[in-house]
Short mmCIF file of N, CA and C and ligand atoms in Angstrom, two decimals:
data_model
loop_
_atom_site.label_atom_id
_atom_site.label_comp_id
_atom_site.label_asym_id
_atom_site.label_seq_id
_atom_site.Cartn_x
_atom_site.Cartn_y
_atom_site.Cartn_z
N MET A 30 15.44 0.38 4.79
CA MET A 30 15.28 -0.91 5.48
C MET A 30 15.10 -2.03 4.46
N THR A 31 15.79 -3.13 4.66
CA THR A 31 15.72 -4.22 3.68
C THR A 31 14.91 -5.38 4.25
N MET A 32 14.09 -5.96 3.41
CA MET A 32 13.31 -7.12 3.85
C MET A 32 14.16 -8.37 3.76
N THR A 33 14.01 -9.24 4.73
CA THR A 33 14.72 -10.52 4.67
C THR A 33 13.95 -11.44 3.72
N PRO A 34 14.62 -12.48 3.22
CA PRO A 34 13.92 -13.44 2.36
C PRO A 34 12.70 -14.04 3.06
N GLU A 35 12.78 -14.24 4.36
CA GLU A 35 11.65 -14.80 5.12
C GLU A 35 10.48 -13.81 5.10
N GLN A 36 10.80 -12.52 5.24
CA GLN A 36 9.74 -11.51 5.23
C GLN A 36 9.07 -11.42 3.86
N ILE A 37 9.88 -11.54 2.82
CA ILE A 37 9.34 -11.50 1.46
C ILE A 37 8.37 -12.66 1.27
N GLU A 38 8.77 -13.82 1.74
CA GLU A 38 7.93 -15.01 1.63
C GLU A 38 6.61 -14.83 2.41
N LEU A 39 6.71 -14.27 3.60
CA LEU A 39 5.52 -14.03 4.43
C LEU A 39 4.54 -13.08 3.74
N VAL A 40 5.09 -11.99 3.21
CA VAL A 40 4.24 -11.00 2.54
C VAL A 40 3.59 -11.62 1.31
N ARG A 41 4.37 -12.37 0.54
CA ARG A 41 3.84 -12.99 -0.67
C ARG A 41 2.70 -13.94 -0.39
N LYS A 42 2.95 -14.85 0.54
CA LYS A 42 1.92 -15.85 0.86
C LYS A 42 0.67 -15.17 1.36
N SER A 43 0.84 -14.18 2.23
CA SER A 43 -0.34 -13.54 2.80
C SER A 43 -1.07 -12.73 1.72
N PHE A 44 -0.30 -12.15 0.80
CA PHE A 44 -0.94 -11.37 -0.26
C PHE A 44 -1.77 -12.27 -1.18
N ASP A 45 -1.27 -13.47 -1.45
CA ASP A 45 -2.06 -14.43 -2.24
C ASP A 45 -3.41 -14.68 -1.58
N GLY A 46 -3.38 -14.78 -0.27
CA GLY A 46 -4.62 -15.02 0.47
C GLY A 46 -5.57 -13.83 0.42
N LEU A 47 -5.01 -12.64 0.22
CA LEU A 47 -5.83 -11.43 0.19
C LEU A 47 -6.49 -11.21 -1.17
N TRP A 48 -5.88 -11.80 -2.18
CA TRP A 48 -6.30 -11.48 -3.55
C TRP A 48 -7.80 -11.66 -3.77
N PRO A 49 -8.39 -12.77 -3.33
CA PRO A 49 -9.83 -12.96 -3.55
C PRO A 49 -10.69 -11.89 -2.87
N VAL A 50 -10.19 -11.25 -1.81
CA VAL A 50 -10.99 -10.26 -1.09
C VAL A 50 -10.44 -8.84 -1.30
N ARG A 51 -9.69 -8.66 -2.42
CA ARG A 51 -8.99 -7.38 -2.60
C ARG A 51 -9.93 -6.17 -2.67
N ARG A 52 -11.10 -6.35 -3.30
CA ARG A 52 -12.04 -5.22 -3.39
C ARG A 52 -12.50 -4.78 -2.01
N LYS A 53 -12.89 -5.76 -1.24
CA LYS A 53 -13.38 -5.48 0.11
C LYS A 53 -12.28 -4.83 0.96
N LEU A 54 -11.08 -5.39 0.85
CA LEU A 54 -9.97 -4.86 1.63
C LEU A 54 -9.65 -3.42 1.24
N ALA A 55 -9.62 -3.15 -0.06
CA ALA A 55 -9.30 -1.80 -0.53
C ALA A 55 -10.35 -0.80 -0.05
N LYS A 56 -11.60 -1.23 -0.06
CA LYS A 56 -12.70 -0.36 0.40
C LYS A 56 -12.53 -0.01 1.87
N LEU A 57 -12.26 -1.05 2.63
CA LEU A 57 -12.04 -0.90 4.07
C LEU A 57 -10.86 0.04 4.32
N PHE A 58 -9.80 -0.23 3.57
CA PHE A 58 -8.58 0.53 3.72
C PHE A 58 -8.79 2.02 3.41
N TYR A 59 -9.43 2.33 2.26
CA TYR A 59 -9.60 3.75 1.90
C TYR A 59 -10.55 4.45 2.87
N SER A 60 -11.54 3.73 3.38
CA SER A 60 -12.44 4.42 4.32
C SER A 60 -11.66 4.82 5.57
N ARG A 61 -10.73 3.96 6.00
CA ARG A 61 -9.89 4.30 7.15
C ARG A 61 -8.93 5.45 6.80
N PHE A 62 -8.36 5.37 5.61
CA PHE A 62 -7.43 6.42 5.18
C PHE A 62 -8.13 7.78 5.17
N PHE A 63 -9.37 7.83 4.67
CA PHE A 63 -10.07 9.12 4.60
C PHE A 63 -10.52 9.61 5.98
N GLU A 64 -10.61 8.69 6.94
CA GLU A 64 -10.85 9.13 8.32
C GLU A 64 -9.60 9.76 8.90
N LEU A 65 -8.46 9.13 8.60
CA LEU A 65 -7.19 9.59 9.16
C LEU A 65 -6.67 10.85 8.47
N ALA A 66 -6.96 10.97 7.17
CA ALA A 66 -6.48 12.12 6.39
C ALA A 66 -7.63 12.66 5.54
N PRO A 67 -8.63 13.27 6.19
CA PRO A 67 -9.85 13.68 5.49
C PRO A 67 -9.60 14.64 4.32
N GLU A 68 -8.53 15.43 4.44
CA GLU A 68 -8.24 16.40 3.37
C GLU A 68 -7.83 15.70 2.06
N SER A 69 -7.52 14.39 2.14
CA SER A 69 -7.11 13.66 0.93
C SER A 69 -8.29 13.28 0.05
N ARG A 70 -9.48 13.25 0.65
CA ARG A 70 -10.64 12.71 -0.07
C ARG A 70 -10.88 13.42 -1.40
N ARG A 71 -10.71 14.75 -1.39
CA ARG A 71 -11.03 15.53 -2.59
C ARG A 71 -10.04 15.28 -3.74
N LEU A 72 -8.91 14.65 -3.43
CA LEU A 72 -7.93 14.35 -4.47
C LEU A 72 -8.36 13.14 -5.31
N PHE A 73 -9.29 12.36 -4.77
CA PHE A 73 -9.72 11.12 -5.44
C PHE A 73 -11.08 11.30 -6.11
N PRO A 74 -11.36 10.47 -7.11
CA PRO A 74 -12.67 10.55 -7.76
C PRO A 74 -13.80 10.17 -6.79
N ASP A 75 -15.03 10.62 -7.10
CA ASP A 75 -16.16 10.28 -6.23
C ASP A 75 -16.32 8.78 -6.10
N SER A 76 -16.30 8.11 -7.26
CA SER A 76 -16.42 6.65 -7.20
C SER A 76 -15.04 6.03 -7.08
N MET A 77 -14.85 5.21 -6.07
CA MET A 77 -13.54 4.62 -5.79
C MET A 77 -13.39 3.22 -6.39
N GLU A 78 -14.41 2.77 -7.13
CA GLU A 78 -14.37 1.40 -7.68
C GLU A 78 -13.07 1.10 -8.42
N LYS A 79 -12.72 1.98 -9.36
CA LYS A 79 -11.52 1.74 -10.16
C LYS A 79 -10.26 1.89 -9.32
N GLN A 80 -10.28 2.89 -8.46
CA GLN A 80 -9.10 3.14 -7.63
C GLN A 80 -8.80 1.95 -6.72
N ASN A 81 -9.86 1.34 -6.19
CA ASN A 81 -9.67 0.17 -5.33
C ASN A 81 -8.84 -0.90 -6.06
N LEU A 82 -9.20 -1.12 -7.31
CA LEU A 82 -8.49 -2.16 -8.07
C LEU A 82 -7.09 -1.70 -8.47
N LYS A 83 -6.96 -0.40 -8.79
CA LYS A 83 -5.64 0.12 -9.15
C LYS A 83 -4.66 -0.04 -8.00
N LEU A 84 -5.13 0.26 -6.80
CA LEU A 84 -4.26 0.13 -5.63
C LEU A 84 -3.81 -1.32 -5.47
N MET A 85 -4.76 -2.24 -5.56
CA MET A 85 -4.41 -3.65 -5.33
C MET A 85 -3.50 -4.17 -6.45
N ASP A 86 -3.73 -3.70 -7.68
CA ASP A 86 -2.84 -4.10 -8.78
C ASP A 86 -1.42 -3.58 -8.55
N ALA A 87 -1.34 -2.33 -8.06
CA ALA A 87 -0.01 -1.75 -7.81
C ALA A 87 0.69 -2.52 -6.70
N LEU A 88 -0.05 -2.86 -5.65
CA LEU A 88 0.57 -3.64 -4.57
C LEU A 88 1.02 -5.00 -5.09
N ALA A 89 0.19 -5.60 -5.95
CA ALA A 89 0.55 -6.91 -6.52
C ALA A 89 1.85 -6.80 -7.31
N ALA A 90 1.99 -5.72 -8.09
CA ALA A 90 3.22 -5.54 -8.88
C ALA A 90 4.42 -5.39 -7.95
N MET A 91 4.24 -4.61 -6.88
CA MET A 91 5.34 -4.38 -5.94
C MET A 91 5.73 -5.68 -5.23
N VAL A 92 4.72 -6.38 -4.74
CA VAL A 92 4.98 -7.64 -4.02
C VAL A 92 5.63 -8.66 -4.96
N GLY A 93 5.15 -8.68 -6.21
CA GLY A 93 5.68 -9.63 -7.19
C GLY A 93 7.14 -9.35 -7.54
N ALA A 94 7.57 -8.09 -7.37
CA ALA A 94 8.93 -7.72 -7.77
C ALA A 94 9.89 -7.64 -6.58
N LEU A 95 9.44 -8.13 -5.44
CA LEU A 95 10.27 -7.98 -4.23
C LEU A 95 11.66 -8.59 -4.33
N ASP A 96 11.79 -9.66 -5.11
CA ASP A 96 13.12 -10.24 -5.22
C ASP A 96 13.80 -9.90 -6.56
N GLN A 97 13.26 -8.85 -7.22
CA GLN A 97 13.94 -8.34 -8.42
C GLN A 97 14.21 -6.88 -8.19
N ARG A 98 15.34 -6.61 -7.64
CA ARG A 98 15.66 -5.28 -7.14
C ARG A 98 15.39 -4.14 -8.15
N GLU A 99 15.89 -4.34 -9.38
CA GLU A 99 15.75 -3.24 -10.34
C GLU A 99 14.31 -3.01 -10.74
N MET A 100 13.59 -4.10 -10.92
CA MET A 100 12.18 -4.00 -11.27
C MET A 100 11.40 -3.32 -10.14
N PHE A 101 11.69 -3.72 -8.93
CA PHE A 101 11.02 -3.14 -7.76
C PHE A 101 11.27 -1.63 -7.71
N GLN A 102 12.54 -1.24 -7.87
CA GLN A 102 12.88 0.19 -7.84
C GLN A 102 12.14 0.95 -8.94
N ALA A 103 12.08 0.33 -10.12
CA ALA A 103 11.44 1.01 -11.25
C ALA A 103 9.95 1.24 -10.99
N ILE A 104 9.31 0.24 -10.42
CA ILE A 104 7.87 0.37 -10.11
C ILE A 104 7.64 1.48 -9.09
N ILE A 105 8.47 1.47 -8.05
CA ILE A 105 8.31 2.47 -6.99
C ILE A 105 8.60 3.88 -7.53
N MET A 106 9.63 4.01 -8.34
CA MET A 106 9.96 5.33 -8.85
C MET A 106 8.87 5.87 -9.78
N HIS A 107 8.29 4.98 -10.55
CA HIS A 107 7.18 5.38 -11.42
C HIS A 107 6.02 5.90 -10.57
N SER A 108 5.70 5.14 -9.57
CA SER A 108 4.61 5.51 -8.68
C SER A 108 4.93 6.81 -7.91
N ALA A 109 6.20 6.95 -7.53
CA ALA A 109 6.62 8.16 -6.81
C ALA A 109 6.41 9.40 -7.67
N ARG A 110 6.77 9.29 -8.93
CA ARG A 110 6.61 10.45 -9.82
C ARG A 110 5.14 10.81 -9.97
N GLN A 111 4.30 9.79 -10.15
CA GLN A 111 2.86 10.05 -10.27
C GLN A 111 2.34 10.76 -9.02
N HIS A 112 2.76 10.24 -7.86
CA HIS A 112 2.22 10.80 -6.61
C HIS A 112 2.75 12.18 -6.29
N ALA A 113 3.96 12.49 -6.79
CA ALA A 113 4.46 13.85 -6.62
C ALA A 113 3.52 14.80 -7.38
N GLN A 114 3.03 14.35 -8.54
CA GLN A 114 2.08 15.16 -9.31
C GLN A 114 0.73 15.27 -8.62
N PHE A 115 0.30 14.16 -8.01
CA PHE A 115 -0.99 14.20 -7.30
C PHE A 115 -0.90 15.11 -6.07
N GLY A 116 0.32 15.36 -5.61
CA GLY A 116 0.51 16.23 -4.45
C GLY A 116 0.40 15.50 -3.12
N ALA A 117 0.67 14.19 -3.10
CA ALA A 117 0.63 13.42 -1.85
C ALA A 117 1.76 13.88 -0.92
N THR A 118 1.44 14.14 0.33
CA THR A 118 2.44 14.66 1.28
C THR A 118 2.97 13.54 2.19
N PRO A 119 4.13 13.76 2.83
CA PRO A 119 4.66 12.75 3.76
C PRO A 119 3.66 12.39 4.86
N SER A 120 2.91 13.36 5.37
CA SER A 120 1.98 13.01 6.45
C SER A 120 0.82 12.16 5.91
N GLN A 121 0.46 12.38 4.65
CA GLN A 121 -0.55 11.52 4.04
C GLN A 121 -0.01 10.11 3.83
N PHE A 122 1.27 10.03 3.52
CA PHE A 122 1.87 8.69 3.38
C PHE A 122 1.86 7.96 4.72
N ALA A 123 2.10 8.70 5.79
CA ALA A 123 2.07 8.07 7.11
C ALA A 123 0.67 7.55 7.42
N ALA A 124 -0.35 8.36 7.11
CA ALA A 124 -1.74 7.95 7.34
C ALA A 124 -2.09 6.74 6.46
N PHE A 125 -1.59 6.75 5.24
CA PHE A 125 -1.83 5.67 4.31
C PHE A 125 -1.29 4.35 4.88
N GLY A 126 -0.08 4.42 5.43
CA GLY A 126 0.54 3.23 6.03
C GLY A 126 -0.26 2.73 7.22
N GLU A 127 -0.72 3.67 8.03
CA GLU A 127 -1.51 3.30 9.21
C GLU A 127 -2.80 2.61 8.77
N ALA A 128 -3.44 3.17 7.75
CA ALA A 128 -4.69 2.59 7.24
C ALA A 128 -4.44 1.20 6.65
N LEU A 129 -3.31 1.07 5.98
CA LEU A 129 -2.98 -0.23 5.37
C LEU A 129 -2.80 -1.29 6.46
N MET A 130 -2.02 -0.95 7.48
CA MET A 130 -1.77 -1.91 8.55
C MET A 130 -3.06 -2.24 9.29
N TRP A 131 -3.90 -1.25 9.48
CA TRP A 131 -5.18 -1.47 10.15
C TRP A 131 -6.06 -2.41 9.31
N GLY A 132 -6.11 -2.16 8.01
CA GLY A 132 -6.92 -3.00 7.12
C GLY A 132 -6.45 -4.46 7.13
N LEU A 133 -5.12 -4.63 7.13
CA LEU A 133 -4.57 -5.99 7.15
C LEU A 133 -4.93 -6.68 8.46
N GLN A 134 -4.84 -5.92 9.53
CA GLN A 134 -5.21 -6.46 10.85
C GLN A 134 -6.68 -6.92 10.86
N GLN A 135 -7.56 -6.07 10.30
CA GLN A 135 -8.98 -6.42 10.24
C GLN A 135 -9.19 -7.70 9.44
N GLN A 136 -8.48 -7.76 8.31
CA GLN A 136 -8.67 -8.89 7.41
C GLN A 136 -8.12 -10.19 7.99
N PHE A 137 -6.92 -10.14 8.54
CA PHE A 137 -6.29 -11.37 9.00
C PHE A 137 -6.72 -11.79 10.40
N GLY A 138 -7.13 -10.83 11.20
CA GLY A 138 -7.47 -11.17 12.58
C GLY A 138 -6.27 -11.77 13.29
N PRO A 139 -6.48 -12.84 14.05
CA PRO A 139 -5.38 -13.43 14.83
C PRO A 139 -4.25 -13.96 13.96
N ALA A 140 -4.53 -14.20 12.67
CA ALA A 140 -3.46 -14.69 11.79
C ALA A 140 -2.44 -13.59 11.48
N PHE A 141 -2.76 -12.34 11.87
CA PHE A 141 -1.81 -11.24 11.67
C PHE A 141 -0.81 -11.27 12.83
N THR A 142 0.12 -12.21 12.75
CA THR A 142 1.10 -12.42 13.81
C THR A 142 2.10 -11.26 13.85
N PRO A 143 2.82 -11.11 14.94
CA PRO A 143 3.83 -10.04 15.00
C PRO A 143 4.84 -10.13 13.84
N GLU A 144 5.18 -11.34 13.42
CA GLU A 144 6.14 -11.50 12.32
C GLU A 144 5.56 -10.99 11.01
N LEU A 145 4.27 -11.31 10.81
CA LEU A 145 3.61 -10.89 9.58
C LEU A 145 3.45 -9.36 9.56
N ARG A 146 3.08 -8.82 10.71
CA ARG A 146 2.95 -7.36 10.83
C ARG A 146 4.28 -6.67 10.52
N GLU A 147 5.35 -7.21 11.10
CA GLU A 147 6.68 -6.64 10.91
C GLU A 147 7.08 -6.69 9.42
N ALA A 148 6.75 -7.81 8.77
CA ALA A 148 7.11 -7.97 7.36
C ALA A 148 6.37 -6.92 6.51
N TRP A 149 5.07 -6.74 6.76
CA TRP A 149 4.30 -5.75 6.00
C TRP A 149 4.75 -4.33 6.31
N SER A 150 5.06 -4.09 7.58
CA SER A 150 5.43 -2.70 7.88
C SER A 150 6.80 -2.39 7.31
N THR A 151 7.68 -3.36 7.24
CA THR A 151 8.98 -3.14 6.59
C THR A 151 8.78 -2.84 5.10
N LEU A 152 7.88 -3.59 4.47
CA LEU A 152 7.59 -3.34 3.06
C LEU A 152 7.05 -1.91 2.88
N TYR A 153 6.08 -1.55 3.73
CA TYR A 153 5.50 -0.21 3.55
C TYR A 153 6.53 0.88 3.78
N GLU A 154 7.38 0.69 4.79
CA GLU A 154 8.42 1.70 5.04
C GLU A 154 9.33 1.87 3.83
N THR A 155 9.66 0.76 3.22
CA THR A 155 10.52 0.81 2.03
C THR A 155 9.85 1.61 0.91
N ILE A 156 8.58 1.33 0.70
CA ILE A 156 7.84 2.02 -0.36
C ILE A 156 7.69 3.51 -0.02
N GLN A 157 7.29 3.74 1.22
CA GLN A 157 7.01 5.11 1.66
C GLN A 157 8.25 5.99 1.58
N CYS A 158 9.36 5.43 2.03
CA CYS A 158 10.63 6.14 2.00
C CYS A 158 10.91 6.66 0.60
N LYS A 159 10.74 5.79 -0.37
CA LYS A 159 11.06 6.14 -1.75
C LYS A 159 10.00 7.03 -2.35
N MET A 160 8.73 6.76 -2.03
CA MET A 160 7.66 7.53 -2.66
C MET A 160 7.49 8.90 -2.04
N ALA A 161 7.52 8.97 -0.72
CA ALA A 161 7.30 10.26 -0.07
C ALA A 161 8.59 11.07 -0.06
N GLY A 162 9.72 10.38 -0.15
CA GLY A 162 11.02 11.03 -0.08
C GLY A 162 11.35 11.88 -1.30
N THR A 163 10.56 11.72 -2.37
CA THR A 163 10.85 12.49 -3.58
C THR A 163 10.32 13.92 -3.47
N ARG A 164 9.58 14.20 -2.40
CA ARG A 164 9.06 15.56 -2.19
C ARG A 164 9.58 16.09 -0.86
N GLY A 165 9.54 17.37 -0.70
CA GLY A 165 9.86 17.93 0.60
C GLY A 165 8.67 17.76 1.53
N ALA A 166 8.84 18.07 2.83
CA ALA A 166 7.73 17.97 3.78
C ALA A 166 6.76 19.09 3.54
C1 LIG B 7 2.14 2.77 -1.12
C2 LIG B 7 1.32 3.78 -1.26
C3 LIG B 7 0.48 4.03 -2.46
C4 LIG B 7 0.23 3.24 -3.55
C5 LIG B 7 0.73 1.84 -3.84
C6 LIG B 7 -0.65 4.00 -4.42
C7 LIG B 7 -1.12 3.56 -5.64
C8 LIG B 7 -1.82 4.32 -6.54
C9 LIG B 7 -2.18 3.93 -7.88
C10 LIG B 7 -1.83 2.60 -8.54
C11 LIG B 7 -2.85 4.95 -8.46
C12 LIG B 7 -3.45 4.97 -9.87
C13 LIG B 7 -2.53 5.72 -10.81
C14 LIG B 7 -3.10 5.69 -12.23
O1 LIG B 7 -4.25 6.11 -12.44
O2 LIG B 7 -2.42 5.18 -13.11
C15 LIG B 7 -2.94 6.00 -7.48
C16 LIG B 7 -3.56 7.19 -7.68
C17 LIG B 7 -3.65 8.19 -6.75
N1 LIG B 7 -3.08 8.18 -5.49
FE1 LIG B 7 -2.01 6.71 -4.66
N2 LIG B 7 -0.91 5.21 -3.85
C18 LIG B 7 -0.23 5.27 -2.65
C19 LIG B 7 -0.23 6.31 -1.75
C20 LIG B 7 -0.96 7.47 -1.89
C21 LIG B 7 -1.04 8.52 -0.90
C22 LIG B 7 -0.34 8.54 0.45
C23 LIG B 7 -1.83 9.49 -1.41
C24 LIG B 7 -2.15 10.77 -0.68
C25 LIG B 7 -3.16 11.53 -0.91
C26 LIG B 7 -2.26 9.06 -2.74
C27 LIG B 7 -3.05 9.76 -3.62
C28 LIG B 7 -3.39 9.36 -4.88
C29 LIG B 7 -4.20 10.18 -5.79
C30 LIG B 7 -4.74 11.57 -5.51
C31 LIG B 7 -4.36 9.44 -6.96
C32 LIG B 7 -5.11 9.87 -8.23
C33 LIG B 7 -6.57 9.55 -8.12
C34 LIG B 7 -7.32 9.92 -9.41
O3 LIG B 7 -7.44 11.10 -9.67
O4 LIG B 7 -7.74 9.01 -10.13
N3 LIG B 7 -1.72 7.82 -2.97
N4 LIG B 7 -2.30 5.60 -6.33
#
């Protein structure tokens, strides 16, 4: 699925707004993810402080490269290889996406319009397809 230029702009602007609250958002997000996929918890370190920032930095890199096709692919493929080693499964990727969308909804509230939701979910599908697709089910 390809994002339209309008969707890229929507994701970018909204991500800028999230940056100041990225720690809080990542915390919220991972707590939801571990509820949805409890078996994933043991794959992560006890303290999630660093991971929270790593996730947000990775998202920033992806969002920043949305209009540079080759750079975007390279970032995703790098991440895909890492996650194949971590043993992340397609069903965990689905839970991850659900947690992400839920976290964004919590953060934006009514500002999470259907258009904004659609833009983020298209982005996540693109990432998920490439990252989870490198492994079998
Ligand atoms: C778009 C989706 C995802 C993004 C952007 C993302 C991003 C990241 C990043 C940036 C790291 C740090 C890598 C490093 O240390 O250099 C990481 C680590 C990790 N991720 Fe993900 N991740 C995603 C999905 C998932 C999913 C679905 C799982 C499923 C369990 C997962 C499991 C892990 C694990 C186990 C680690 C290593 C933690 C550690 O031992 O420090 N990730 N991820």
